[in-house]
């Protein structure tokens, strides 16, 4: 293998901001926040969504309100009418 072509891996904690669950792993990502756990210094990276809170992995789907989308569109653009097609009659 060639020397000096591989990225540096560091101990990292990915922390879910919603649930607080922490994943201890290694990554090339770093952050300004550091924490020492069991004598090892980890970079702490906060994540908005992890496997702990992602709907696909938890089986809990979130309901997206789609009711009234057409009504909102009609309110905004209902007054704007399309231009009539030009007639080919002479």
CSV table of C-alpha atoms in Angstrom, one decimal:
chain,number,residue,atom,x,y,z
A,1,UNK,CA,0.0,0.0,0.0
A,2,UNK,CA,1.1,3.5,-0.7
A,3,UNK,CA,2.1,5.6,2.3
A,4,UNK,CA,0.5,9.0,3.2
A,5,UNK,CA,-2.6,8.6,1.0
A,6,UNK,CA,-5.1,7.4,3.6
A,7,UNK,CA,-7.1,9.9,5.7
A,8,UNK,CA,-6.5,10.2,9.4
A,9,UNK,CA,-9.2,8.5,11.5
A,10,UNK,CA,-10.1,9.9,14.9
A,11,UNK,CA,-12.2,8.7,17.8
A,12,UNK,CA,-15.6,10.5,17.5
A,13,UNK,CA,-18.9,10.6,19.4
A,14,UNK,CA,-21.9,11.3,17.2
A,15,UNK,CA,-24.6,12.6,19.5
A,16,UNK,CA,-28.3,12.8,18.5
A,17,UNK,CA,-29.6,16.2,19.5
A,18,UNK,CA,-33.2,15.0,19.9
A,19,UNK,CA,-32.8,11.8,22.0
A,20,UNK,CA,-29.3,12.4,23.4
A,21,UNK,CA,-28.1,8.9,22.3
A,22,UNK,CA,-24.4,8.7,21.6
A,23,UNK,CA,-22.6,6.6,19.1
A,24,UNK,CA,-18.9,5.9,19.7
A,25,UNK,CA,-16.9,5.3,16.5
A,26,UNK,CA,-14.0,6.5,14.4
A,27,UNK,CA,-14.3,9.0,11.6
A,28,UNK,CA,-12.3,11.5,9.5
A,29,UNK,CA,-14.7,14.3,10.8
A,30,UNK,CA,-13.6,16.5,13.6
A,31,UNK,CA,-15.1,19.3,15.6
A,32,UNK,CA,-14.1,22.0,18.1
A,33,UNK,CA,-15.8,20.1,21.0
A,34,UNK,CA,-13.8,17.4,22.6
A,35,UNK,CA,-14.6,15.0,25.5
A,36,UNK,CA,-12.5,12.5,27.3
A,37,UNK,CA,-14.1,9.1,28.0
A,38,UNK,CA,-12.2,6.3,29.7
A,39,UNK,CA,-8.9,8.1,29.0
A,40,UNK,CA,-9.6,8.5,25.3
A,41,UNK,CA,-10.2,11.9,23.8
A,42,UNK,CA,-13.1,12.0,21.4
A,43,UNK,CA,-14.4,14.7,19.1
A,44,UNK,CA,-18.1,15.3,19.8
A,45,UNK,CA,-20.3,15.9,16.7
A,46,UNK,CA,-24.0,16.8,17.2
A,47,UNK,CA,-26.4,15.3,14.7
A,48,UNK,CA,-30.0,16.3,14.0
A,49,UNK,CA,-31.1,12.8,12.9
A,50,UNK,CA,-29.4,9.5,13.6
A,51,UNK,CA,-30.6,5.9,13.5
A,52,UNK,CA,-32.1,6.4,16.9
A,53,UNK,CA,-34.6,9.1,15.7
A,54,UNK,CA,-34.9,8.5,11.9
A,55,UNK,CA,-38.5,7.5,10.9
A,56,UNK,CA,-37.2,4.7,8.6
A,57,UNK,CA,-35.3,3.0,11.5
A,58,UNK,CA,-37.8,3.7,14.2
A,59,UNK,CA,-40.9,2.7,12.2
A,60,UNK,CA,-42.7,5.9,13.2
A,61,UNK,CA,-43.7,7.9,10.2
A,62,UNK,CA,-44.5,11.6,10.6
A,63,UNK,CA,-47.7,12.9,9.1
A,64,UNK,CA,-47.2,15.7,6.6
A,65,UNK,CA,-50.2,17.9,6.2
A,66,UNK,CA,-51.1,18.0,2.6
A,67,UNK,CA,-54.7,19.0,3.0
A,68,UNK,CA,-55.4,22.4,1.5
A,69,UNK,CA,-52.4,22.6,-0.8
A,70,UNK,CA,-54.7,23.0,-3.8
A,71,UNK,CA,-56.7,25.6,-2.0
A,72,UNK,CA,-53.6,27.6,-1.1
A,73,UNK,CA,-52.5,27.4,-4.7
A,74,UNK,CA,-55.9,28.6,-5.9
A,75,UNK,CA,-55.8,31.5,-3.4
A,76,UNK,CA,-52.4,32.6,-4.6
A,77,UNK,CA,-52.8,32.1,-8.3
A,78,UNK,CA,-56.5,31.8,-8.9
A,79,UNK,CA,-56.8,35.4,-10.1
A,80,UNK,CA,-54.1,34.9,-12.7
A,81,UNK,CA,-55.7,33.6,-15.8
A,82,UNK,CA,-54.0,32.0,-18.7
A,83,UNK,CA,-53.7,34.0,-21.9
A,84,UNK,CA,-56.0,32.6,-24.6
A,85,UNK,CA,-54.4,30.7,-27.4
A,86,UNK,CA,-54.2,32.7,-30.5
A,87,UNK,CA,-56.8,31.7,-33.1
A,88,UNK,CA,-55.7,30.7,-36.5
A,89,UNK,CA,-58.9,32.0,-38.2
A,90,UNK,CA,-58.4,35.0,-40.4
